[in-house]
Amino acid sequence: MKPSTLGTGTAGAAALAVGALLIAPTASAVTPTTATVQANCGDFGSGEIRLEATQNGTAATITFSTSVVWSPLAIPANSVTTSLTLSNANGADVTFTGKSNPALKLGDGLNSGPLVGTVAPGDALKAKSVTITYLQFRAECTATSAQNPGPFTF
């Protein structure tokens, strides 16, 4: 009489299936995760803005940093309001906002985020403008180049 291999075969198949799930790629997320754009920031001048994006379902965050907009004085943490506007190919805007920044010394470049926004699956958004406010200081930057690489696709 031959020993049954059904139990071993089923267990082996189950182990392979679990292993495949463990190494399978995760659900799609934003791509690219980092991008830059050239911007005109009025009296602050022009230069590069760096954006880093993450996504969890329809919730997305973007961290913003630039040396173009710099601190005109010492600024405490979590006191700068930043509003980043991105647009899709049809011109519809999505705004990401936040009040999360590290403490800044006089002359430090601005780093703010995460800025929080809501996206729809498949949204392809590119940086359009950013407004940064601290007390009476306000900087408005407008993108002057295409986002590189291309739009964030959520």
PDB file of C-alpha atoms in Angstrom:
ATOM      1  CA  MET A   1       0.000   0.000   0.000  1.00  0.00           C
ATOM      2  CA  LYS A   2       1.307   3.434  -0.949  1.00  0.00           C
ATOM      3  CA  PRO A   3       1.367   6.198   1.629  1.00  0.00           C
ATOM      4  CA  SER A   4      -0.968   9.071   0.845  1.00  0.00           C
ATOM      5  CA  THR A   5       0.687  12.281  -0.321  1.00  0.00           C
ATOM      6  CA  LEU A   6      -2.495  14.370  -0.363  1.00  0.00           C
ATOM      7  CA  GLY A   7      -1.796  16.014   3.005  1.00  0.00           C
ATOM      8  CA  THR A   8       1.792  16.829   2.093  1.00  0.00           C
ATOM      9  CA  GLY A   9       0.845  18.117  -1.342  1.00  0.00           C
ATOM     10  CA  THR A  10      -1.895  20.359   0.056  1.00  0.00           C
ATOM     11  CA  ALA A  11       0.376  21.719   2.765  1.00  0.00           C
ATOM     12  CA  GLY A  12       3.101  22.349   0.185  1.00  0.00           C
ATOM     13  CA  ALA A  13       0.691  24.174  -2.119  1.00  0.00           C
ATOM     14  CA  ALA A  14      -0.599  26.255   0.795  1.00  0.00           C
ATOM     15  CA  ALA A  15       2.963  27.170   1.791  1.00  0.00           C
ATOM     16  CA  LEU A  16       3.737  28.222  -1.774  1.00  0.00           C
ATOM     17  CA  ALA A  17       0.582  30.349  -1.944  1.00  0.00           C
ATOM     18  CA  VAL A  18       1.405  32.080   1.351  1.00  0.00           C
ATOM     19  CA  GLY A  19       4.979  32.638   0.188  1.00  0.00           C
ATOM     20  CA  ALA A  20       3.738  34.170  -3.055  1.00  0.00           C
ATOM     21  CA  LEU A  21       1.494  36.549  -1.107  1.00  0.00           C
ATOM     22  CA  LEU A  22       4.363  37.604   1.115  1.00  0.00           C
ATOM     23  CA  ILE A  23       6.588  38.546  -1.812  1.00  0.00           C
ATOM     24  CA  ALA A  24       3.851  39.936  -4.064  1.00  0.00           C
ATOM     25  CA  PRO A  25       4.075  43.681  -4.659  1.00  0.00           C
ATOM     26  CA  THR A  26       1.905  45.880  -2.463  1.00  0.00           C
ATOM     27  CA  ALA A  27      -1.099  47.743  -3.814  1.00  0.00           C
ATOM     28  CA  SER A  28      -0.260  50.545  -6.172  1.00  0.00           C
ATOM     29  CA  ALA A  29       0.921  53.763  -4.594  1.00  0.00           C
ATOM     30  CA  VAL A  30       1.901  57.191  -5.822  1.00  0.00           C
ATOM     31  CA  THR A  31       4.560  57.345  -8.524  1.00  0.00           C
ATOM     32  CA  PRO A  32       6.954  59.018  -8.675  1.00  0.00           C
ATOM     33  CA  THR A  33       7.541  59.547  -4.962  1.00  0.00           C
ATOM     34  CA  THR A  34       9.820  62.573  -5.406  1.00  0.00           C
ATOM     35  CA  ALA A  35       9.812  65.391  -7.933  1.00  0.00           C
ATOM     36  CA  THR A  36      11.126  68.897  -8.424  1.00  0.00           C
ATOM     37  CA  VAL A  37       9.744  71.999 -10.056  1.00  0.00           C
ATOM     38  CA  GLN A  38      11.215  75.424 -10.765  1.00  0.00           C
ATOM     39  CA  ALA A  39       9.171  78.256  -9.268  1.00  0.00           C
ATOM     40  CA  ASN A  40       9.038  82.022  -9.080  1.00  0.00           C
ATOM     41  CA  CYS A  41       8.554  83.099  -5.462  1.00  0.00           C
ATOM     42  CA  GLY A  42       8.235  86.864  -5.984  1.00  0.00           C
ATOM     43  CA  ASP A  43      10.533  88.901  -3.727  1.00  0.00           C
ATOM     44  CA  PHE A  44      12.248  85.702  -2.535  1.00  0.00           C
ATOM     45  CA  GLY A  45      13.414  84.951  -6.087  1.00  0.00           C
ATOM     46  CA  SER A  46      13.238  81.849  -8.233  1.00  0.00           C
ATOM     47  CA  GLY A  47      14.558  78.341  -7.835  1.00  0.00           C
ATOM     48  CA  GLU A  48      13.872  74.702  -7.177  1.00  0.00           C
ATOM     49  CA  ILE A  49      11.129  73.259  -5.014  1.00  0.00           C
ATOM     50  CA  ARG A  50      11.404  69.599  -3.980  1.00  0.00           C
ATOM     51  CA  LEU A  51       8.276  67.531  -3.316  1.00  0.00           C
ATOM     52  CA  GLU A  52       7.988  64.076  -1.718  1.00  0.00           C
ATOM     53  CA  ALA A  53       4.634  62.282  -1.945  1.00  0.00           C
ATOM     54  CA  THR A  54       3.096  59.316  -0.132  1.00  0.00           C
ATOM     55  CA  GLN A  55      -0.335  57.734  -0.437  1.00  0.00           C
ATOM     56  CA  ASN A  56      -2.621  55.574   1.670  1.00  0.00           C
ATOM     57  CA  GLY A  57      -5.864  54.953  -0.219  1.00  0.00           C
ATOM     58  CA  THR A  58      -7.437  58.328  -0.975  1.00  0.00           C
ATOM     59  CA  ALA A  59      -5.322  60.083   1.683  1.00  0.00           C
ATOM     60  CA  ALA A  60      -2.073  61.544   0.410  1.00  0.00           C
ATOM     61  CA  THR A  61       0.695  63.661   1.884  1.00  0.00           C
ATOM     62  CA  ILE A  62       3.360  65.813   0.301  1.00  0.00           C
ATOM     63  CA  THR A  63       6.438  67.236   1.979  1.00  0.00           C
ATOM     64  CA  PHE A  64       7.685  70.517   0.538  1.00  0.00           C
ATOM     65  CA  SER A  65      11.219  71.926   0.754  1.00  0.00           C
ATOM     66  CA  THR A  66      13.101  74.761  -0.895  1.00  0.00           C
ATOM     67  CA  SER A  67      15.975  77.121  -0.250  1.00  0.00           C
ATOM     68  CA  VAL A  68      14.300  79.837  -2.344  1.00  0.00           C
ATOM     69  CA  VAL A  69      11.882  80.753   0.443  1.00  0.00           C
ATOM     70  CA  TRP A  70      13.943  81.278   3.578  1.00  0.00           C
ATOM     71  CA  SER A  71      13.170  82.211   7.132  1.00  0.00           C
ATOM     72  CA  PRO A  72      13.247  86.007   7.692  1.00  0.00           C
ATOM     73  CA  LEU A  73      13.642  85.361  11.456  1.00  0.00           C
ATOM     74  CA  ALA A  74      13.710  82.472  13.920  1.00  0.00           C
ATOM     75  CA  ILE A  75      10.461  80.534  13.491  1.00  0.00           C
ATOM     76  CA  PRO A  76       9.123  77.989  15.994  1.00  0.00           C
ATOM     77  CA  ALA A  77       8.178  74.478  14.904  1.00  0.00           C
ATOM     78  CA  ASN A  78       4.652  73.892  13.577  1.00  0.00           C
ATOM     79  CA  SER A  79       3.893  77.569  13.008  1.00  0.00           C
ATOM     80  CA  VAL A  80       4.154  77.991   9.228  1.00  0.00           C
ATOM     81  CA  THR A  81       0.984  77.405   7.224  1.00  0.00           C
ATOM     82  CA  THR A  82       1.667  75.927   3.797  1.00  0.00           C
ATOM     83  CA  SER A  83      -0.883  75.409   1.033  1.00  0.00           C
ATOM     84  CA  LEU A  84       0.285  73.525  -2.076  1.00  0.00           C
ATOM     85  CA  THR A  85      -1.957  73.455  -5.140  1.00  0.00           C
ATOM     86  CA  LEU A  86      -1.583  70.745  -7.757  1.00  0.00           C
ATOM     87  CA  SER A  87      -3.640  70.431 -10.940  1.00  0.00           C
ATOM     88  CA  ASN A  88      -4.661  67.619 -13.268  1.00  0.00           C
ATOM     89  CA  ALA A  89      -4.632  67.610 -17.073  1.00  0.00           C
ATOM     90  CA  ASN A  90      -8.146  69.128 -17.116  1.00  0.00           C
ATOM     91  CA  GLY A  91      -7.076  72.040 -14.906  1.00  0.00           C
ATOM     92  CA  ALA A  92      -8.942  70.870 -11.796  1.00  0.00           C
ATOM     93  CA  ASP A  93      -7.050  71.728  -8.610  1.00  0.00           C
ATOM     94  CA  VAL A  94      -6.307  69.646  -5.516  1.00  0.00           C
ATOM     95  CA  THR A  95      -4.932  71.508  -2.491  1.00  0.00           C
ATOM     96  CA  PHE A  96      -2.662  70.001   0.156  1.00  0.00           C
ATOM     97  CA  THR A  97      -2.366  71.960   3.407  1.00  0.00           C
ATOM     98  CA  GLY A  98      -0.521  71.725   6.675  1.00  0.00           C
ATOM     99  CA  LYS A  99       1.129  73.509   9.548  1.00  0.00           C
ATOM    100  CA  SER A 100       4.081  71.244  10.179  1.00  0.00           C
ATOM    101  CA  ASN A 101       7.586  72.619   9.968  1.00  0.00           C
ATOM    102  CA  PRO A 102      10.777  72.152  11.962  1.00  0.00           C
ATOM    103  CA  ALA A 103      12.084  75.079  14.023  1.00  0.00           C
ATOM    104  CA  LEU A 104      13.871  77.414  11.615  1.00  0.00           C
ATOM    105  CA  LYS A 105      16.775  79.780  12.236  1.00  0.00           C
ATOM    106  CA  LEU A 106      17.182  83.077  10.409  1.00  0.00           C
ATOM    107  CA  GLY A 107      18.076  82.261   6.796  1.00  0.00           C
ATOM    108  CA  ASP A 108      17.056  78.579   6.840  1.00  0.00           C
ATOM    109  CA  GLY A 109      15.289  77.287   3.733  1.00  0.00           C
ATOM    110  CA  LEU A 110      11.701  76.230   4.248  1.00  0.00           C
ATOM    111  CA  ASN A 111      10.795  72.610   4.902  1.00  0.00           C
ATOM    112  CA  SER A 112       7.124  71.950   5.535  1.00  0.00           C
ATOM    113  CA  GLY A 113       4.999  68.872   5.757  1.00  0.00           C
ATOM    114  CA  PRO A 114       3.413  66.573   5.637  1.00  0.00           C
ATOM    115  CA  LEU A 115       0.815  68.565   3.772  1.00  0.00           C
ATOM    116  CA  VAL A 116      -2.426  66.600   3.651  1.00  0.00           C
ATOM    117  CA  GLY A 117      -4.811  66.191   0.722  1.00  0.00           C
ATOM    118  CA  THR A 118      -7.387  63.814  -0.725  1.00  0.00           C
ATOM    119  CA  VAL A 119      -6.883  62.132  -4.100  1.00  0.00           C
ATOM    120  CA  ALA A 120      -8.908  59.841  -6.334  1.00  0.00           C
ATOM    121  CA  PRO A 121      -7.453  56.648  -7.780  1.00  0.00           C
ATOM    122  CA  GLY A 122      -5.705  57.488 -11.031  1.00  0.00           C
ATOM    123  CA  ASP A 123      -5.320  61.215 -10.303  1.00  0.00           C
ATOM    124  CA  ALA A 124      -2.283  62.595 -12.154  1.00  0.00           C
ATOM    125  CA  LEU A 125      -1.348  65.843 -10.417  1.00  0.00           C
ATOM    126  CA  LYS A 126       1.437  68.336 -11.074  1.00  0.00           C
ATOM    127  CA  ALA A 127       2.629  71.201  -8.889  1.00  0.00           C
ATOM    128  CA  LYS A 128       1.026  74.528  -9.733  1.00  0.00           C
ATOM    129  CA  SER A 129       1.620  76.907  -6.795  1.00  0.00           C
ATOM    130  CA  VAL A 130       2.393  77.132  -3.102  1.00  0.00           C
ATOM    131  CA  THR A 131       1.537  79.748  -0.484  1.00  0.00           C
ATOM    132  CA  ILE A 132       3.574  79.945   2.711  1.00  0.00           C
ATOM    133  CA  THR A 133       2.393  82.078   5.626  1.00  0.00           C
ATOM    134  CA  TYR A 134       3.976  82.934   8.971  1.00  0.00           C
ATOM    135  CA  LEU A 135       2.522  85.864  10.954  1.00  0.00           C
ATOM    136  CA  GLN A 136       2.521  88.800   8.485  1.00  0.00           C
ATOM    137  CA  PHE A 137       5.067  87.134   6.183  1.00  0.00           C
ATOM    138  CA  ARG A 138       3.617  85.549   3.066  1.00  0.00           C
ATOM    139  CA  ALA A 139       5.416  83.974   0.136  1.00  0.00           C
ATOM    140  CA  GLU A 140       3.598  82.914  -3.002  1.00  0.00           C
ATOM    141  CA  CYS A 141       5.378  80.693  -5.491  1.00  0.00           C
ATOM    142  CA  THR A 142       4.168  79.770  -8.962  1.00  0.00           C
ATOM    143  CA  ALA A 143       5.596  76.882 -10.967  1.00  0.00           C
ATOM    144  CA  THR A 144       7.593  78.083 -13.966  1.00  0.00           C
ATOM    145  CA  SER A 145       8.620  74.660 -15.292  1.00  0.00           C
ATOM    146  CA  ALA A 146       7.076  71.262 -15.735  1.00  0.00           C
ATOM    147  CA  GLN A 147       7.306  68.969 -12.725  1.00  0.00           C
ATOM    148  CA  ASN A 148      10.241  66.590 -13.121  1.00  0.00           C
ATOM    149  CA  PRO A 149       9.656  63.693 -13.364  1.00  0.00           C
ATOM    150  CA  GLY A 150       6.092  64.164 -14.615  1.00  0.00           C
ATOM    151  CA  PRO A 151       2.961  64.393 -12.491  1.00  0.00           C
ATOM    152  CA  PHE A 152       2.335  62.390  -9.327  1.00  0.00           C
ATOM    153  CA  THR A 153      -0.001  59.536 -10.257  1.00  0.00           C
ATOM    154  CA  PHE A 154      -2.065  58.291  -7.329  1.00  0.00           C
TER     155      PHE A 154
END
